[in-house]
Amino acid sequence: MKSRAVGLLLGYTADRMLGDPRRFHPVAGFGTTAAAVERVLYADSRTHGVAHTALLVGGAVAFGVVLERRGPPRVVATAIATWAVLGGRSLEREAGAVHGHLIAGDLPAARQRLTHLVGRDTALLDESEVSRAVIESVAENTSDAVVAPLVWGALCGIPGLLGYRAVNTLDAMVGHRNARYQSYGWASAKLDDLANLPGSRLSGLLTLVAAPPRAKVAASTWRRDAAAHPSPNGGLVESAFAGALGVRLGGTNTYYGDRIEDRAVMGDGRDARADDIVRSTVLARRVGALAALTSVLISLRGGLLTRPSRPLG
């Protein structure tokens, strides 16, 4: 289990230093494969959607099993897989880019760059709303793209890393509540909710640890506001961040196609400002580092899936 722990730590460090690969990203390759499978399997049917999810997630897990048992040395393979599935550094860069446009007074550029982080219509957002959207994305994606994959990697090794990223990617592709994916994307969306349960809870707890002066407020905000969020996982992390940062998150979101969603307000603080984006990325960085250490401790205690020991003699 030491090799798993060291591999996770090396992969986390690589993500912090390098961010996502600029070209030939494995997750992008998986997305291309998923789109091809969708073209073959698509029908307005939950059954077809279940088949889509099972085939792609099962394939990712199976590849992870082969890689762990027959691939390069486990520490190397785990480090590469961890680096490939984490997205903390790239998330911070995107948030920083929006912040840079805001402090330069270029609101149109900030709105456009925000589309790299959120799937909502950003055309009419003011500075506070742009800042709020960035902080919400930083909070939720710290859980989805850093904490949760580390947890699954610690518990299940490379199959856990690749399987989790497959689930999360499919949810981003087809887990939408619209006419095309209401049925077909149902399985991916539900499986993503399930896969993120442990990571989101750990993210909330680590947010309290990472912000000691605001821990009590963050905890009370979590208890009071998280359940009102439409996601069983996103609301937990966003409410903890809102309390830790002393800002209000949530409210009205406008999506493409004129769909408007009124979300519950989380937190009792002031409206978000541009400088709160930097504060949120600092908090996210601390949560990620604590998650890496936690994943090491889980790995050293054995995880769930381990390679059988070879017999002596």
PDB file of C-alpha atoms in Angstrom:
ATOM      1  CA  MET A   1       0.000   0.000   0.000  1.00  0.00           C
ATOM      2  CA  LYS A   2       3.006   2.297   0.284  1.00  0.00           C
ATOM      3  CA  SER A   3       3.271   2.374  -3.513  1.00  0.00           C
ATOM      4  CA  ARG A   4      -0.355   3.535  -3.785  1.00  0.00           C
ATOM      5  CA  ALA A   5       0.180   6.232  -1.172  1.00  0.00           C
ATOM      6  CA  VAL A   6       3.387   7.480  -2.800  1.00  0.00           C
ATOM      7  CA  GLY A   7       1.798   7.378  -6.258  1.00  0.00           C
ATOM      8  CA  LEU A   8      -1.170   9.466  -5.139  1.00  0.00           C
ATOM      9  CA  LEU A   9       1.110  12.007  -3.512  1.00  0.00           C
ATOM     10  CA  LEU A  10       3.342  12.218  -6.599  1.00  0.00           C
ATOM     11  CA  GLY A  11       0.319  12.601  -8.880  1.00  0.00           C
ATOM     12  CA  TYR A  12      -1.137  15.326  -6.695  1.00  0.00           C
ATOM     13  CA  THR A  13       2.206  17.142  -6.729  1.00  0.00           C
ATOM     14  CA  ALA A  14       2.390  16.854 -10.521  1.00  0.00           C
ATOM     15  CA  ASP A  15      -1.062  18.397 -10.837  1.00  0.00           C
ATOM     16  CA  ARG A  16      -0.094  21.283  -8.549  1.00  0.00           C
ATOM     17  CA  MET A  17       3.100  21.924 -10.509  1.00  0.00           C
ATOM     18  CA  LEU A  18       1.963  21.251 -14.070  1.00  0.00           C
ATOM     19  CA  GLY A  19      -1.818  21.327 -14.268  1.00  0.00           C
ATOM     20  CA  ASP A  20      -3.584  19.392 -16.992  1.00  0.00           C
ATOM     21  CA  PRO A  21      -1.620  18.137 -20.019  1.00  0.00           C
ATOM     22  CA  ARG A  22      -1.901  20.706 -22.802  1.00  0.00           C
ATOM     23  CA  ARG A  23      -2.268  18.074 -25.530  1.00  0.00           C
ATOM     24  CA  PHE A  24      -3.470  14.481 -25.691  1.00  0.00           C
ATOM     25  CA  HIS A  25      -5.290  14.689 -22.373  1.00  0.00           C
ATOM     26  CA  PRO A  26      -6.563  11.197 -21.463  1.00  0.00           C
ATOM     27  CA  VAL A  27      -9.864  12.609 -20.189  1.00  0.00           C
ATOM     28  CA  ALA A  28     -10.407  14.374 -23.517  1.00  0.00           C
ATOM     29  CA  GLY A  29      -9.725  11.078 -25.255  1.00  0.00           C
ATOM     30  CA  PHE A  30     -12.288   9.378 -23.048  1.00  0.00           C
ATOM     31  CA  GLY A  31     -14.782  12.113 -23.922  1.00  0.00           C
ATOM     32  CA  THR A  32     -14.231  11.510 -27.629  1.00  0.00           C
ATOM     33  CA  THR A  33     -14.861   7.794 -27.104  1.00  0.00           C
ATOM     34  CA  ALA A  34     -17.985   8.520 -25.052  1.00  0.00           C
ATOM     35  CA  ALA A  35     -19.366  10.759 -27.785  1.00  0.00           C
ATOM     36  CA  ALA A  36     -18.813   8.005 -30.352  1.00  0.00           C
ATOM     37  CA  VAL A  37     -20.615   5.475 -28.142  1.00  0.00           C
ATOM     38  CA  GLU A  38     -23.480   7.923 -27.699  1.00  0.00           C
ATOM     39  CA  ARG A  39     -23.899   8.235 -31.473  1.00  0.00           C
ATOM     40  CA  VAL A  40     -24.370   4.481 -31.668  1.00  0.00           C
ATOM     41  CA  LEU A  41     -26.488   3.892 -28.548  1.00  0.00           C
ATOM     42  CA  TYR A  42     -28.540   7.052 -28.187  1.00  0.00           C
ATOM     43  CA  ALA A  43     -32.284   6.759 -27.753  1.00  0.00           C
ATOM     44  CA  ASP A  44     -34.701   8.649 -25.533  1.00  0.00           C
ATOM     45  CA  SER A  45     -34.577   5.787 -23.062  1.00  0.00           C
ATOM     46  CA  ARG A  46     -33.162   5.135 -19.607  1.00  0.00           C
ATOM     47  CA  THR A  47     -32.257   1.610 -20.695  1.00  0.00           C
ATOM     48  CA  HIS A  48     -29.993   2.897 -23.449  1.00  0.00           C
ATOM     49  CA  GLY A  49     -28.510   5.410 -21.037  1.00  0.00           C
ATOM     50  CA  VAL A  50     -27.753   2.695 -18.493  1.00  0.00           C
ATOM     51  CA  ALA A  51     -26.001   0.693 -21.223  1.00  0.00           C
ATOM     52  CA  HIS A  52     -23.996   3.775 -22.223  1.00  0.00           C
ATOM     53  CA  THR A  53     -22.875   4.391 -18.637  1.00  0.00           C
ATOM     54  CA  ALA A  54     -22.147   0.755 -17.832  1.00  0.00           C
ATOM     55  CA  LEU A  55     -20.072   0.220 -20.972  1.00  0.00           C
ATOM     56  CA  LEU A  56     -17.906   3.307 -20.533  1.00  0.00           C
ATOM     57  CA  VAL A  57     -17.461   3.239 -16.762  1.00  0.00           C
ATOM     58  CA  GLY A  58     -16.943  -0.519 -16.802  1.00  0.00           C
ATOM     59  CA  GLY A  59     -14.341  -0.134 -19.531  1.00  0.00           C
ATOM     60  CA  ALA A  60     -12.479   2.525 -17.555  1.00  0.00           C
ATOM     61  CA  VAL A  61     -12.454   0.387 -14.409  1.00  0.00           C
ATOM     62  CA  ALA A  62     -11.316  -2.690 -16.351  1.00  0.00           C
ATOM     63  CA  PHE A  63      -8.498  -0.712 -17.935  1.00  0.00           C
ATOM     64  CA  GLY A  64      -7.487   0.482 -14.475  1.00  0.00           C
ATOM     65  CA  VAL A  65      -7.357  -3.107 -13.199  1.00  0.00           C
ATOM     66  CA  VAL A  66      -5.134  -4.152 -16.106  1.00  0.00           C
ATOM     67  CA  LEU A  67      -2.897  -1.115 -15.668  1.00  0.00           C
ATOM     68  CA  GLU A  68      -2.502  -1.741 -11.950  1.00  0.00           C
ATOM     69  CA  ARG A  69      -1.740  -5.449 -12.284  1.00  0.00           C
ATOM     70  CA  ARG A  70       0.077  -5.682 -15.616  1.00  0.00           C
ATOM     71  CA  GLY A  71       1.327  -2.173 -16.320  1.00  0.00           C
ATOM     72  CA  PRO A  72       4.363  -0.178 -15.187  1.00  0.00           C
ATOM     73  CA  PRO A  73       5.473  -0.244 -11.534  1.00  0.00           C
ATOM     74  CA  ARG A  74       2.437   0.559  -9.425  1.00  0.00           C
ATOM     75  CA  VAL A  75       3.844   3.770  -7.969  1.00  0.00           C
ATOM     76  CA  VAL A  76       4.520   5.121 -11.490  1.00  0.00           C
ATOM     77  CA  ALA A  77       1.162   4.029 -12.886  1.00  0.00           C
ATOM     78  CA  THR A  78      -0.700   5.465  -9.890  1.00  0.00           C
ATOM     79  CA  ALA A  79       1.148   8.779 -10.151  1.00  0.00           C
ATOM     80  CA  ILE A  80       0.357   9.131 -13.858  1.00  0.00           C
ATOM     81  CA  ALA A  81      -3.300   8.169 -13.373  1.00  0.00           C
ATOM     82  CA  THR A  82      -3.657  10.600 -10.460  1.00  0.00           C
ATOM     83  CA  TRP A  83      -2.120  13.443 -12.448  1.00  0.00           C
ATOM     84  CA  ALA A  84      -4.429  12.678 -15.367  1.00  0.00           C
ATOM     85  CA  VAL A  85      -7.665  12.727 -13.361  1.00  0.00           C
ATOM     86  CA  LEU A  86      -7.006  15.675 -11.012  1.00  0.00           C
ATOM     87  CA  GLY A  87      -7.904  19.189 -12.086  1.00  0.00           C
ATOM     88  CA  GLY A  88      -7.071  21.447  -9.153  1.00  0.00           C
ATOM     89  CA  ARG A  89      -4.293  23.487 -10.713  1.00  0.00           C
ATOM     90  CA  SER A  90      -6.191  24.100 -13.957  1.00  0.00           C
ATOM     91  CA  LEU A  91      -9.282  25.113 -11.971  1.00  0.00           C
ATOM     92  CA  GLU A  92      -7.182  27.656 -10.093  1.00  0.00           C
ATOM     93  CA  ARG A  93      -5.733  29.018 -13.343  1.00  0.00           C
ATOM     94  CA  GLU A  94      -9.190  29.524 -14.855  1.00  0.00           C
ATOM     95  CA  ALA A  95     -10.450  31.259 -11.722  1.00  0.00           C
ATOM     96  CA  GLY A  96      -7.340  33.441 -11.710  1.00  0.00           C
ATOM     97  CA  ALA A  97      -7.899  34.398 -15.339  1.00  0.00           C
ATOM     98  CA  VAL A  98     -11.432  35.632 -14.579  1.00  0.00           C
ATOM     99  CA  HIS A  99     -10.112  37.526 -11.557  1.00  0.00           C
ATOM    100  CA  GLY A 100      -7.433  39.165 -13.708  1.00  0.00           C
ATOM    101  CA  HIS A 101     -10.036  40.489 -16.144  1.00  0.00           C
ATOM    102  CA  LEU A 102     -12.178  41.818 -13.303  1.00  0.00           C
ATOM    103  CA  ILE A 103      -9.394  43.759 -11.598  1.00  0.00           C
ATOM    104  CA  ALA A 104      -8.405  45.149 -15.013  1.00  0.00           C
ATOM    105  CA  GLY A 105     -11.956  46.465 -15.380  1.00  0.00           C
ATOM    106  CA  ASP A 106     -12.717  44.272 -18.398  1.00  0.00           C
ATOM    107  CA  LEU A 107     -16.093  42.808 -17.442  1.00  0.00           C
ATOM    108  CA  PRO A 108     -16.922  41.477 -20.959  1.00  0.00           C
ATOM    109  CA  ALA A 109     -13.673  39.474 -21.004  1.00  0.00           C
ATOM    110  CA  ALA A 110     -14.385  38.171 -17.503  1.00  0.00           C
ATOM    111  CA  ARG A 111     -17.862  37.058 -18.593  1.00  0.00           C
ATOM    112  CA  GLN A 112     -16.430  35.261 -21.615  1.00  0.00           C
ATOM    113  CA  ARG A 113     -13.687  33.519 -19.627  1.00  0.00           C
ATOM    114  CA  LEU A 114     -16.260  32.450 -17.047  1.00  0.00           C
ATOM    115  CA  THR A 115     -17.826  30.199 -19.687  1.00  0.00           C
ATOM    116  CA  HIS A 116     -14.774  27.929 -19.233  1.00  0.00           C
ATOM    117  CA  LEU A 117     -16.001  27.235 -15.695  1.00  0.00           C
ATOM    118  CA  VAL A 118     -19.807  27.259 -15.815  1.00  0.00           C
ATOM    119  CA  GLY A 119     -22.516  26.130 -18.210  1.00  0.00           C
ATOM    120  CA  ARG A 120     -24.818  29.098 -17.635  1.00  0.00           C
ATOM    121  CA  ASP A 121     -25.419  32.256 -19.668  1.00  0.00           C
ATOM    122  CA  THR A 122     -22.891  34.836 -18.489  1.00  0.00           C
ATOM    123  CA  ALA A 123     -23.717  37.680 -20.900  1.00  0.00           C
ATOM    124  CA  LEU A 124     -25.551  39.919 -18.419  1.00  0.00           C
ATOM    125  CA  LEU A 125     -23.736  39.149 -15.172  1.00  0.00           C
ATOM    126  CA  ASP A 126     -22.313  42.038 -13.161  1.00  0.00           C
ATOM    127  CA  GLU A 127     -18.991  41.875 -11.296  1.00  0.00           C
ATOM    128  CA  SER A 128     -20.521  40.428  -8.126  1.00  0.00           C
ATOM    129  CA  GLU A 129     -22.435  37.752 -10.039  1.00  0.00           C
ATOM    130  CA  VAL A 130     -19.329  36.778 -12.010  1.00  0.00           C
ATOM    131  CA  SER A 131     -17.391  36.517  -8.745  1.00  0.00           C
ATOM    132  CA  ARG A 132     -20.137  34.410  -7.180  1.00  0.00           C
ATOM    133  CA  ALA A 133     -20.197  32.044 -10.158  1.00  0.00           C
ATOM    134  CA  VAL A 134     -16.420  31.564  -9.988  1.00  0.00           C
ATOM    135  CA  ILE A 135     -16.472  30.842  -6.242  1.00  0.00           C
ATOM    136  CA  GLU A 136     -19.308  28.330  -6.663  1.00  0.00           C
ATOM    137  CA  SER A 137     -17.351  26.590  -9.418  1.00  0.00           C
ATOM    138  CA  VAL A 138     -14.162  26.560  -7.352  1.00  0.00           C
ATOM    139  CA  ALA A 139     -16.020  25.059  -4.380  1.00  0.00           C
ATOM    140  CA  GLU A 140     -17.858  22.344  -6.317  1.00  0.00           C
ATOM    141  CA  ASN A 141     -14.933  21.429  -8.539  1.00  0.00           C
ATOM    142  CA  THR A 142     -12.516  21.240  -5.630  1.00  0.00           C
ATOM    143  CA  SER A 143     -14.694  18.384  -4.457  1.00  0.00           C
ATOM    144  CA  ASP A 144     -15.314  16.859  -7.909  1.00  0.00           C
ATOM    145  CA  ALA A 145     -11.859  17.297  -9.435  1.00  0.00           C
ATOM    146  CA  VAL A 146      -9.550  16.983  -6.430  1.00  0.00           C
ATOM    147  CA  VAL A 147     -10.996  15.498  -3.253  1.00  0.00           C
ATOM    148  CA  ALA A 148     -13.307  12.840  -4.710  1.00  0.00           C
ATOM    149  CA  PRO A 149     -10.763  11.307  -7.119  1.00  0.00           C
ATOM    150  CA  LEU A 150      -8.159  11.194  -4.347  1.00  0.00           C
ATOM    151  CA  VAL A 151     -10.640   9.405  -2.087  1.00  0.00           C
ATOM    152  CA  TRP A 152     -11.483   6.817  -4.753  1.00  0.00           C
ATOM    153  CA  GLY A 153      -7.820   6.406  -5.595  1.00  0.00           C
ATOM    154  CA  ALA A 154      -7.008   5.775  -1.949  1.00  0.00           C
ATOM    155  CA  LEU A 155      -9.850   3.281  -1.570  1.00  0.00           C
ATOM    156  CA  CYS A 156      -9.591   1.418  -4.877  1.00  0.00           C
ATOM    157  CA  GLY A 157      -6.308   2.375  -6.531  1.00  0.00           C
ATOM    158  CA  ILE A 158      -6.074   3.034 -10.263  1.00  0.00           C
ATOM    159  CA  PRO A 159      -9.485   1.440 -11.025  1.00  0.00           C
ATOM    160  CA  GLY A 160     -11.023   3.879  -8.546  1.00  0.00           C
ATOM    161  CA  LEU A 161      -9.243   6.864 -10.098  1.00  0.00           C
ATOM    162  CA  LEU A 162     -10.213   6.032 -13.673  1.00  0.00           C
ATOM    163  CA  GLY A 163     -13.703   4.818 -12.823  1.00  0.00           C
ATOM    164  CA  TYR A 164     -14.506   7.964 -10.864  1.00  0.00           C
ATOM    165  CA  ARG A 165     -13.229  10.245 -13.619  1.00  0.00           C
ATOM    166  CA  ALA A 166     -15.281   8.320 -16.171  1.00  0.00           C
ATOM    167  CA  VAL A 167     -18.430   8.785 -14.080  1.00  0.00           C
ATOM    168  CA  ASN A 168     -17.770  12.489 -13.568  1.00  0.00           C
ATOM    169  CA  THR A 169     -17.003  13.082 -17.245  1.00  0.00           C
ATOM    170  CA  LEU A 170     -20.160  11.307 -18.388  1.00  0.00           C
ATOM    171  CA  ASP A 171     -22.244  13.396 -16.004  1.00  0.00           C
ATOM    172  CA  ALA A 172     -20.756  16.550 -17.527  1.00  0.00           C
ATOM    173  CA  MET A 173     -21.541  15.270 -21.024  1.00  0.00           C
ATOM    174  CA  VAL A 174     -25.000  13.741 -20.701  1.00  0.00           C
ATOM    175  CA  GLY A 175     -26.226  14.303 -17.142  1.00  0.00           C
ATOM    176  CA  HIS A 176     -28.341  17.320 -18.066  1.00  0.00           C
ATOM    177  CA  ARG A 177     -31.990  18.016 -17.328  1.00  0.00           C
ATOM    178  CA  ASN A 178     -33.046  18.827 -20.870  1.00  0.00           C
ATOM    179  CA  ALA A 179     -35.140  17.197 -23.576  1.00  0.00           C
ATOM    180  CA  ARG A 180     -32.297  15.168 -25.069  1.00  0.00           C
ATOM    181  CA  TYR A 181     -30.743  13.828 -21.864  1.00  0.00           C
ATOM    182  CA  GLN A 182     -33.602  13.701 -19.358  1.00  0.00           C
ATOM    183  CA  SER A 183     -33.853   9.931 -19.844  1.00  0.00           C
ATOM    184  CA  TYR A 184     -30.590   9.013 -21.569  1.00  0.00           C
ATOM    185  CA  GLY A 185     -28.424  10.846 -19.039  1.00  0.00           C
ATOM    186  CA  TRP A 186     -30.359   9.712 -15.962  1.00  0.00           C
ATOM    187  CA  ALA A 187     -27.998   6.836 -15.090  1.00  0.00           C
ATOM    188  CA  SER A 188     -24.868   8.970 -15.463  1.00  0.00           C
ATOM    189  CA  ALA A 189     -26.310  11.743 -13.309  1.00  0.00           C
ATOM    190  CA  LYS A 190     -27.438   9.383 -10.548  1.00  0.00           C
ATOM    191  CA  LEU A 191     -24.154   7.462 -10.552  1.00  0.00           C
ATOM    192  CA  ASP A 192     -22.237  10.745 -10.322  1.00  0.00           C
ATOM    193  CA  ASP A 193     -24.327  11.781  -7.313  1.00  0.00           C
ATOM    194  CA  LEU A 194     -23.510   8.464  -5.663  1.00  0.00           C
ATOM    195  CA  ALA A 195     -19.801   8.561  -6.530  1.00  0.00           C
ATOM    196  CA  ASN A 196     -19.446  12.059  -5.094  1.00  0.00           C
ATOM    197  CA  LEU A 197     -21.070  11.333  -1.751  1.00  0.00           C
ATOM    198  CA  PRO A 198     -17.826  10.500   0.118  1.00  0.00           C
ATOM    199  CA  GLY A 199     -15.765  13.222  -1.575  1.00  0.00           C
ATOM    200  CA  SER A 200     -18.262  16.012  -0.936  1.00  0.00           C
ATOM    201  CA  ARG A 201     -18.595  15.133   2.745  1.00  0.00           C
ATOM    202  CA  LEU A 202     -14.846  15.011   3.152  1.00  0.00           C
ATOM    203  CA  SER A 203     -14.559  18.316   1.261  1.00  0.00           C
ATOM    204  CA  GLY A 204     -16.966  19.937   3.696  1.00  0.00           C
ATOM    205  CA  LEU A 205     -15.059  18.650   6.710  1.00  0.00           C
ATOM    206  CA  LEU A 206     -11.705  19.696   5.265  1.00  0.00           C
ATOM    207  CA  THR A 207     -13.087  23.172   4.554  1.00  0.00           C
ATOM    208  CA  LEU A 208     -13.743  23.530   8.272  1.00  0.00           C
ATOM    209  CA  VAL A 209     -10.196  22.380   9.045  1.00  0.00           C
ATOM    210  CA  ALA A 210      -8.712  24.693   6.400  1.00  0.00           C
ATOM    211  CA  ALA A 211     -10.471  27.800   7.778  1.00  0.00           C
ATOM    212  CA  PRO A 212     -10.193  27.568  11.590  1.00  0.00           C
ATOM    213  CA  PRO A 213     -11.361  31.126  12.403  1.00  0.00           C
ATOM    214  CA  ARG A 214     -14.554  30.583  10.368  1.00  0.00           C
ATOM    215  CA  ALA A 215     -15.059  26.879  11.061  1.00  0.00           C
ATOM    216  CA  LYS A 216     -18.029  27.355  13.374  1.00  0.00           C
ATOM    217  CA  VAL A 217     -19.808  29.668  10.919  1.00  0.00           C
ATOM    218  CA  ALA A 218     -19.033  27.348   7.998  1.00  0.00           C
ATOM    219  CA  ALA A 219     -20.406  24.363   9.899  1.00  0.00           C
ATOM    220  CA  SER A 220     -23.649  26.138  10.790  1.00  0.00           C
ATOM    221  CA  THR A 221     -24.066  27.363   7.203  1.00  0.00           C
ATOM    222  CA  TRP A 222     -23.545  23.800   5.978  1.00  0.00           C
ATOM    223  CA  ARG A 223     -26.159  22.422   8.362  1.00  0.00           C
ATOM    224  CA  ARG A 224     -28.706  25.106   7.546  1.00  0.00           C
ATOM    225  CA  ASP A 225     -28.315  25.698   3.807  1.00  0.00           C
ATOM    226  CA  ALA A 226     -26.840  22.633   2.077  1.00  0.00           C
ATOM    227  CA  ALA A 227     -30.081  20.659   1.777  1.00  0.00           C
ATOM    228  CA  ALA A 228     -31.770  23.458  -0.194  1.00  0.00           C
ATOM    229  CA  HIS A 229     -29.307  23.077  -3.076  1.00  0.00           C
ATOM    230  CA  PRO A 230     -30.523  20.941  -6.036  1.00  0.00           C
ATOM    231  CA  SER A 231     -27.390  18.773  -5.810  1.00  0.00           C
ATOM    232  CA  PRO A 232     -26.923  16.457  -2.816  1.00  0.00           C
ATOM    233  CA  ASN A 233     -23.201  17.128  -3.047  1.00  0.00           C
ATOM    234  CA  GLY A 234     -22.676  20.579  -4.549  1.00  0.00           C
ATOM    235  CA  GLY A 235     -24.738  22.351  -1.914  1.00  0.00           C
ATOM    236  CA  LEU A 236     -22.705  20.839   0.880  1.00  0.00           C
ATOM    237  CA  VAL A 237     -19.391  22.170  -0.415  1.00  0.00           C
ATOM    238  CA  GLU A 238     -20.747  25.506  -1.611  1.00  0.00           C
ATOM    239  CA  SER A 239     -22.439  26.212   1.719  1.00  0.00           C
ATOM    240  CA  ALA A 240     -19.247  25.359   3.622  1.00  0.00           C
ATOM    241  CA  PHE A 241     -17.245  27.686   1.352  1.00  0.00           C
ATOM    242  CA  ALA A 242     -19.855  30.438   1.753  1.00  0.00           C
ATOM    243  CA  GLY A 243     -19.569  30.253   5.523  1.00  0.00           C
ATOM    244  CA  ALA A 244     -15.776  29.992   5.489  1.00  0.00           C
ATOM    245  CA  LEU A 245     -15.398  32.999   3.179  1.00  0.00           C
ATOM    246  CA  GLY A 246     -18.166  35.116   4.721  1.00  0.00           C
ATOM    247  CA  VAL A 247     -20.023  35.632   1.437  1.00  0.00           C
ATOM    248  CA  ARG A 248     -23.425  34.774  -0.004  1.00  0.00           C
ATOM    249  CA  LEU A 249     -23.653  32.170  -2.750  1.00  0.00           C
ATOM    250  CA  GLY A 250     -26.651  30.868  -4.668  1.00  0.00           C
ATOM    251  CA  GLY A 251     -29.492  32.899  -6.123  1.00  0.00           C
ATOM    252  CA  THR A 252     -30.836  33.215  -9.662  1.00  0.00           C
ATOM    253  CA  ASN A 253     -28.968  31.511 -12.504  1.00  0.00           C
ATOM    254  CA  THR A 254     -29.868  31.978 -16.170  1.00  0.00           C
ATOM    255  CA  TYR A 255     -29.011  29.168 -18.573  1.00  0.00           C
ATOM    256  CA  TYR A 256     -28.863  29.058 -22.347  1.00  0.00           C
ATOM    257  CA  GLY A 257     -32.293  28.600 -23.891  1.00  0.00           C
ATOM    258  CA  ASP A 258     -33.824  31.097 -21.422  1.00  0.00           C
ATOM    259  CA  ARG A 259     -34.064  28.549 -18.600  1.00  0.00           C
ATOM    260  CA  ILE A 260     -33.966  30.322 -15.231  1.00  0.00           C
ATOM    261  CA  GLU A 261     -33.219  28.540 -11.976  1.00  0.00           C
ATOM    262  CA  ASP A 262     -33.771  30.184  -8.592  1.00  0.00           C
ATOM    263  CA  ARG A 263     -31.429  28.532  -6.102  1.00  0.00           C
ATOM    264  CA  ALA A 264     -31.502  28.993  -2.366  1.00  0.00           C
ATOM    265  CA  VAL A 265     -29.097  31.575  -0.987  1.00  0.00           C
ATOM    266  CA  MET A 266     -26.273  30.082   1.084  1.00  0.00           C
ATOM    267  CA  GLY A 267     -24.502  32.054   3.767  1.00  0.00           C
ATOM    268  CA  ASP A 268     -25.261  35.260   5.654  1.00  0.00           C
ATOM    269  CA  GLY A 269     -22.303  37.298   4.431  1.00  0.00           C
ATOM    270  CA  ARG A 270     -22.019  40.074   1.896  1.00  0.00           C
ATOM    271  CA  ASP A 271     -22.196  39.778  -1.881  1.00  0.00           C
ATOM    272  CA  ALA A 272     -19.118  38.266  -3.507  1.00  0.00           C
ATOM    273  CA  ARG A 273     -16.374  40.550  -4.828  1.00  0.00           C
ATOM    274  CA  ALA A 274     -13.476  40.008  -7.192  1.00  0.00           C
ATOM    275  CA  ASP A 275     -10.944  39.640  -4.368  1.00  0.00           C
ATOM    276  CA  ASP A 276     -13.031  36.786  -2.941  1.00  0.00           C
ATOM    277  CA  ILE A 277     -12.059  34.712  -5.976  1.00  0.00           C
ATOM    278  CA  VAL A 278      -8.453  34.703  -4.773  1.00  0.00           C
ATOM    279  CA  ARG A 279      -9.583  33.852  -1.244  1.00  0.00           C
ATOM    280  CA  SER A 280     -11.608  30.939  -2.596  1.00  0.00           C
ATOM    281  CA  THR A 281      -8.654  29.514  -4.536  1.00  0.00           C
ATOM    282  CA  VAL A 282      -6.434  29.778  -1.448  1.00  0.00           C
ATOM    283  CA  LEU A 283      -9.074  27.888   0.538  1.00  0.00           C
ATOM    284  CA  ALA A 284      -9.415  25.306  -2.252  1.00  0.00           C
ATOM    285  CA  ARG A 285      -5.645  24.802  -2.317  1.00  0.00           C
ATOM    286  CA  ARG A 286      -5.629  24.097   1.425  1.00  0.00           C
ATOM    287  CA  VAL A 287      -8.549  21.666   1.083  1.00  0.00           C
ATOM    288  CA  GLY A 288      -6.743  19.875  -1.741  1.00  0.00           C
ATOM    289  CA  ALA A 289      -3.526  19.530   0.251  1.00  0.00           C
ATOM    290  CA  LEU A 290      -5.453  18.150   3.232  1.00  0.00           C
ATOM    291  CA  ALA A 291      -7.246  15.724   0.906  1.00  0.00           C
ATOM    292  CA  ALA A 292      -3.914  14.493  -0.456  1.00  0.00           C
ATOM    293  CA  LEU A 293      -2.671  13.803   3.067  1.00  0.00           C
ATOM    294  CA  THR A 294      -5.956  12.080   3.928  1.00  0.00           C
ATOM    295  CA  SER A 295      -5.693   9.888   0.832  1.00  0.00           C
ATOM    296  CA  VAL A 296      -2.209   8.839   1.897  1.00  0.00           C
ATOM    297  CA  LEU A 297      -3.497   7.836   5.337  1.00  0.00           C
ATOM    298  CA  ILE A 298      -6.394   5.874   3.818  1.00  0.00           C
ATOM    299  CA  SER A 299      -4.010   4.123   1.424  1.00  0.00           C
ATOM    300  CA  LEU A 300      -1.642   3.108   4.202  1.00  0.00           C
ATOM    301  CA  ARG A 301      -4.554   1.542   6.051  1.00  0.00           C
ATOM    302  CA  GLY A 302      -5.243  -0.728   3.092  1.00  0.00           C
ATOM    303  CA  GLY A 303      -8.025   0.844   1.028  1.00  0.00           C
ATOM    304  CA  LEU A 304     -10.636  -1.492  -0.446  1.00  0.00           C
ATOM    305  CA  LEU A 305      -8.992  -3.030  -3.493  1.00  0.00           C
ATOM    306  CA  THR A 306      -5.500  -4.395  -3.106  1.00  0.00           C
ATOM    307  CA  ARG A 307      -3.273  -6.606  -5.184  1.00  0.00           C
ATOM    308  CA  PRO A 308      -3.049 -10.079  -3.669  1.00  0.00           C
ATOM    309  CA  SER A 309       0.331 -10.808  -2.132  1.00  0.00           C
ATOM    310  CA  ARG A 310       2.514 -13.162  -4.114  1.00  0.00           C
ATOM    311  CA  PRO A 311       3.209 -16.452  -2.354  1.00  0.00           C
ATOM    312  CA  LEU A 312       6.694 -16.926  -0.999  1.00  0.00           C
ATOM    313  CA  GLY A 313       8.659 -19.711  -2.659  1.00  0.00           C
TER     314      GLY A 313
END
